[in-house]
């Protein structure tokens, strides 16, 4: 196949940032999301295409980012309740963003 017959790679949905599964791209997506506000494990997997959010958080922490964790209870899109879901955030953001999370689940006390 000649170059003329190949599809334009820039138009490919696989070239969009969320489809890049490299660890660098996953860390960049997670960091950008955390800078906008807290993110939980379920959201990181479904919206950011990060299958192992805890590993990416550890890598970001190792780079010096002050990411904190709270454990919460969430109900997923199938109506199933999950206890102990990690909610990641910077500093005191978790307390300031209760309104955003209240739509997805409830916060439990813990780690």
JSON list of C-alpha atoms in Angstrom, two decimals:
[
{"chain": "A", "resi": 1, "resn": "UNK", "atom": "CA", "xyz": [0.00, 0.00, 0.00]},
{"chain": "A", "resi": 2, "resn": "UNK", "atom": "CA", "xyz": [1.39, 3.39, -0.94]},
{"chain": "A", "resi": 3, "resn": "UNK", "atom": "CA", "xyz": [1.32, 6.44, 1.33]},
{"chain": "A", "resi": 4, "resn": "UNK", "atom": "CA", "xyz": [-1.41, 7.97, -0.84]},
{"chain": "A", "resi": 5, "resn": "UNK", "atom": "CA", "xyz": [-3.76, 5.11, -0.03]},
{"chain": "A", "resi": 6, "resn": "UNK", "atom": "CA", "xyz": [-3.26, 5.23, 3.73]},
{"chain": "A", "resi": 7, "resn": "UNK", "atom": "CA", "xyz": [-5.81, 6.94, 5.93]},
{"chain": "A", "resi": 8, "resn": "UNK", "atom": "CA", "xyz": [-4.86, 10.26, 7.48]},
{"chain": "A", "resi": 9, "resn": "UNK", "atom": "CA", "xyz": [-3.39, 9.34, 10.90]},
{"chain": "A", "resi": 10, "resn": "UNK", "atom": "CA", "xyz": [-4.36, 12.73, 12.33]},
{"chain": "A", "resi": 11, "resn": "UNK", "atom": "CA", "xyz": [-8.02, 11.87, 11.78]},
{"chain": "A", "resi": 12, "resn": "UNK", "atom": "CA", "xyz": [-7.72, 8.49, 13.50]},
{"chain": "A", "resi": 13, "resn": "UNK", "atom": "CA", "xyz": [-9.60, 8.19, 16.79]},
{"chain": "A", "resi": 14, "resn": "UNK", "atom": "CA", "xyz": [-6.71, 6.08, 18.09]},
{"chain": "A", "resi": 15, "resn": "UNK", "atom": "CA", "xyz": [-4.51, 9.18, 17.94]},
{"chain": "A", "resi": 16, "resn": "UNK", "atom": "CA", "xyz": [-6.67, 11.13, 20.38]},
{"chain": "A", "resi": 17, "resn": "UNK", "atom": "CA", "xyz": [-5.17, 11.56, 23.86]},
{"chain": "A", "resi": 18, "resn": "UNK", "atom": "CA", "xyz": [-7.65, 9.27, 25.67]},
{"chain": "A", "resi": 19, "resn": "UNK", "atom": "CA", "xyz": [-6.69, 6.40, 23.36]},
{"chain": "A", "resi": 20, "resn": "UNK", "atom": "CA", "xyz": [-2.98, 6.73, 24.16]},
{"chain": "A", "resi": 21, "resn": "UNK", "atom": "CA", "xyz": [-2.38, 4.01, 26.73]},
{"chain": "A", "resi": 22, "resn": "UNK", "atom": "CA", "xyz": [1.29, 4.78, 27.37]},
{"chain": "A", "resi": 23, "resn": "UNK", "atom": "CA", "xyz": [2.05, 5.37, 31.02]},
{"chain": "A", "resi": 24, "resn": "UNK", "atom": "CA", "xyz": [3.27, 8.90, 30.22]},
{"chain": "A", "resi": 25, "resn": "UNK", "atom": "CA", "xyz": [-0.06, 9.75, 28.57]},
{"chain": "A", "resi": 26, "resn": "UNK", "atom": "CA", "xyz": [-2.04, 8.19, 31.42]},
{"chain": "A", "resi": 27, "resn": "UNK", "atom": "CA", "xyz": [-0.08, 10.16, 34.01]},
{"chain": "A", "resi": 28, "resn": "UNK", "atom": "CA", "xyz": [-0.60, 13.37, 32.02]},
{"chain": "A", "resi": 29, "resn": "UNK", "atom": "CA", "xyz": [-4.38, 12.79, 31.79]},
{"chain": "A", "resi": 30, "resn": "UNK", "atom": "CA", "xyz": [-4.61, 11.98, 35.48]},
{"chain": "A", "resi": 31, "resn": "UNK", "atom": "CA", "xyz": [-2.53, 14.97, 36.53]},
{"chain": "A", "resi": 32, "resn": "UNK", "atom": "CA", "xyz": [-4.63, 17.32, 34.39]},
{"chain": "A", "resi": 33, "resn": "UNK", "atom": "CA", "xyz": [-7.82, 15.88, 35.86]},
{"chain": "A", "resi": 34, "resn": "UNK", "atom": "CA", "xyz": [-6.51, 16.18, 39.43]},
{"chain": "A", "resi": 35, "resn": "UNK", "atom": "CA", "xyz": [-5.61, 19.81, 38.81]},
{"chain": "A", "resi": 36, "resn": "UNK", "atom": "CA", "xyz": [-9.27, 20.38, 37.87]},
{"chain": "A", "resi": 37, "resn": "UNK", "atom": "CA", "xyz": [-10.57, 18.54, 40.95]},
{"chain": "A", "resi": 38, "resn": "UNK", "atom": "CA", "xyz": [-10.82, 15.17, 42.69]},
{"chain": "A", "resi": 39, "resn": "UNK", "atom": "CA", "xyz": [-11.16, 11.97, 40.69]},
{"chain": "A", "resi": 40, "resn": "UNK", "atom": "CA", "xyz": [-12.15, 8.49, 41.85]},
{"chain": "A", "resi": 41, "resn": "UNK", "atom": "CA", "xyz": [-10.94, 5.12, 40.58]},
{"chain": "A", "resi": 42, "resn": "UNK", "atom": "CA", "xyz": [-14.14, 4.34, 38.68]},
{"chain": "A", "resi": 43, "resn": "UNK", "atom": "CA", "xyz": [-14.05, 7.66, 36.84]},
{"chain": "A", "resi": 44, "resn": "UNK", "atom": "CA", "xyz": [-10.35, 7.34, 36.06]},
{"chain": "A", "resi": 45, "resn": "UNK", "atom": "CA", "xyz": [-11.00, 3.96, 34.47]},
{"chain": "A", "resi": 46, "resn": "UNK", "atom": "CA", "xyz": [-14.12, 4.89, 32.52]},
{"chain": "A", "resi": 47, "resn": "UNK", "atom": "CA", "xyz": [-13.47, 8.49, 31.46]},
{"chain": "A", "resi": 48, "resn": "UNK", "atom": "CA", "xyz": [-9.68, 8.73, 31.40]},
{"chain": "A", "resi": 49, "resn": "UNK", "atom": "CA", "xyz": [-8.95, 5.20, 30.12]},
{"chain": "A", "resi": 50, "resn": "UNK", "atom": "CA", "xyz": [-6.58, 4.46, 33.01]},
{"chain": "A", "resi": 51, "resn": "UNK", "atom": "CA", "xyz": [-6.96, 0.82, 34.04]},
{"chain": "A", "resi": 52, "resn": "UNK", "atom": "CA", "xyz": [-4.60, 1.04, 37.05]},
{"chain": "A", "resi": 53, "resn": "UNK", "atom": "CA", "xyz": [-5.13, 4.50, 38.55]},
{"chain": "A", "resi": 54, "resn": "UNK", "atom": "CA", "xyz": [-3.37, 3.59, 41.81]},
{"chain": "A", "resi": 55, "resn": "UNK", "atom": "CA", "xyz": [-0.16, 2.81, 39.94]},
{"chain": "A", "resi": 56, "resn": "UNK", "atom": "CA", "xyz": [-0.30, 6.12, 38.06]},
{"chain": "A", "resi": 57, "resn": "UNK", "atom": "CA", "xyz": [-0.98, 7.98, 41.34]},
{"chain": "A", "resi": 58, "resn": "UNK", "atom": "CA", "xyz": [2.06, 6.32, 42.93]},
{"chain": "A", "resi": 59, "resn": "UNK", "atom": "CA", "xyz": [4.21, 7.37, 39.97]},
{"chain": "A", "resi": 60, "resn": "UNK", "atom": "CA", "xyz": [2.93, 10.95, 40.25]},
{"chain": "A", "resi": 61, "resn": "UNK", "atom": "CA", "xyz": [3.62, 10.94, 43.98]},
{"chain": "A", "resi": 62, "resn": "UNK", "atom": "CA", "xyz": [7.14, 9.67, 43.28]},
{"chain": "A", "resi": 63, "resn": "UNK", "atom": "CA", "xyz": [7.55, 12.71, 40.99]},
{"chain": "A", "resi": 64, "resn": "UNK", "atom": "CA", "xyz": [6.68, 14.96, 43.95]},
{"chain": "A", "resi": 65, "resn": "UNK", "atom": "CA", "xyz": [2.97, 15.65, 43.43]},
{"chain": "A", "resi": 66, "resn": "UNK", "atom": "CA", "xyz": [1.12, 15.93, 46.79]},
{"chain": "A", "resi": 67, "resn": "UNK", "atom": "CA", "xyz": [-1.78, 13.61, 45.96]},
{"chain": "A", "resi": 68, "resn": "UNK", "atom": "CA", "xyz": [-3.97, 12.53, 48.86]},
{"chain": "A", "resi": 69, "resn": "UNK", "atom": "CA", "xyz": [-6.49, 9.67, 49.07]},
{"chain": "A", "resi": 70, "resn": "UNK", "atom": "CA", "xyz": [-9.87, 9.25, 50.76]},
{"chain": "A", "resi": 71, "resn": "UNK", "atom": "CA", "xyz": [-11.94, 6.08, 50.64]},
{"chain": "A", "resi": 72, "resn": "UNK", "atom": "CA", "xyz": [-15.54, 6.54, 49.53]},
{"chain": "A", "resi": 73, "resn": "UNK", "atom": "CA", "xyz": [-18.58, 4.48, 48.62]},
{"chain": "A", "resi": 74, "resn": "UNK", "atom": "CA", "xyz": [-19.90, 4.85, 45.07]},
{"chain": "A", "resi": 75, "resn": "UNK", "atom": "CA", "xyz": [-22.68, 3.38, 43.00]},
{"chain": "A", "resi": 76, "resn": "UNK", "atom": "CA", "xyz": [-21.58, 2.59, 39.45]},
{"chain": "A", "resi": 77, "resn": "UNK", "atom": "CA", "xyz": [-23.54, 3.04, 36.23]},
{"chain": "A", "resi": 78, "resn": "UNK", "atom": "CA", "xyz": [-24.99, -0.47, 36.67]},
{"chain": "A", "resi": 79, "resn": "UNK", "atom": "CA", "xyz": [-26.41, 0.32, 40.10]},
{"chain": "A", "resi": 80, "resn": "UNK", "atom": "CA", "xyz": [-23.78, -1.70, 41.98]},
{"chain": "A", "resi": 81, "resn": "UNK", "atom": "CA", "xyz": [-22.39, -0.24, 45.21]},
{"chain": "A", "resi": 82, "resn": "UNK", "atom": "CA", "xyz": [-18.62, -0.24, 45.71]},
{"chain": "A", "resi": 83, "resn": "UNK", "atom": "CA", "xyz": [-17.12, 0.38, 49.15]},
{"chain": "A", "resi": 84, "resn": "UNK", "atom": "CA", "xyz": [-13.58, 1.65, 49.67]},
{"chain": "A", "resi": 85, "resn": "UNK", "atom": "CA", "xyz": [-13.18, 3.30, 46.27]},
{"chain": "A", "resi": 86, "resn": "UNK", "atom": "CA", "xyz": [-10.15, 5.60, 46.20]},
{"chain": "A", "resi": 87, "resn": "UNK", "atom": "CA", "xyz": [-10.80, 9.30, 45.71]},
{"chain": "A", "resi": 88, "resn": "UNK", "atom": "CA", "xyz": [-7.62, 11.16, 44.75]},
{"chain": "A", "resi": 89, "resn": "UNK", "atom": "CA", "xyz": [-7.16, 14.90, 45.22]},
{"chain": "A", "resi": 90, "resn": "UNK", "atom": "CA", "xyz": [-4.63, 17.66, 45.90]},
{"chain": "A", "resi": 91, "resn": "UNK", "atom": "CA", "xyz": [-4.50, 19.20, 49.38]},
{"chain": "A", "resi": 92, "resn": "UNK", "atom": "CA", "xyz": [-7.83, 20.09, 50.98]},
{"chain": "A", "resi": 93, "resn": "UNK", "atom": "CA", "xyz": [-9.83, 19.84, 47.74]},
{"chain": "A", "resi": 94, "resn": "UNK", "atom": "CA", "xyz": [-11.85, 16.83, 48.88]},
{"chain": "A", "resi": 95, "resn": "UNK", "atom": "CA", "xyz": [-13.73, 18.87, 51.50]},
{"chain": "A", "resi": 96, "resn": "UNK", "atom": "CA", "xyz": [-14.37, 21.69, 49.04]},
{"chain": "A", "resi": 97, "resn": "UNK", "atom": "CA", "xyz": [-15.76, 19.41, 46.36]},
{"chain": "A", "resi": 98, "resn": "UNK", "atom": "CA", "xyz": [-18.35, 17.39, 48.27]},
{"chain": "A", "resi": 99, "resn": "UNK", "atom": "CA", "xyz": [-21.09, 18.81, 46.04]},
{"chain": "A", "resi": 100, "resn": "UNK", "atom": "CA", "xyz": [-19.53, 17.36, 42.88]},
{"chain": "A", "resi": 101, "resn": "UNK", "atom": "CA", "xyz": [-19.10, 13.91, 44.40]},
{"chain": "A", "resi": 102, "resn": "UNK", "atom": "CA", "xyz": [-22.51, 13.78, 46.04]},
{"chain": "A", "resi": 103, "resn": "UNK", "atom": "CA", "xyz": [-24.02, 13.15, 42.62]},
{"chain": "A", "resi": 104, "resn": "UNK", "atom": "CA", "xyz": [-21.95, 9.95, 42.20]},
{"chain": "A", "resi": 105, "resn": "UNK", "atom": "CA", "xyz": [-21.79, 8.50, 45.71]},
{"chain": "A", "resi": 106, "resn": "UNK", "atom": "CA", "xyz": [-21.23, 9.08, 49.36]},
{"chain": "A", "resi": 107, "resn": "UNK", "atom": "CA", "xyz": [-18.05, 9.69, 51.27]},
{"chain": "A", "resi": 108, "resn": "UNK", "atom": "CA", "xyz": [-17.04, 7.33, 54.04]},
{"chain": "A", "resi": 109, "resn": "UNK", "atom": "CA", "xyz": [-14.52, 8.07, 56.72]},
{"chain": "A", "resi": 110, "resn": "UNK", "atom": "CA", "xyz": [-11.20, 6.36, 56.30]},
{"chain": "A", "resi": 111, "resn": "UNK", "atom": "CA", "xyz": [-7.72, 6.36, 54.88]}
]
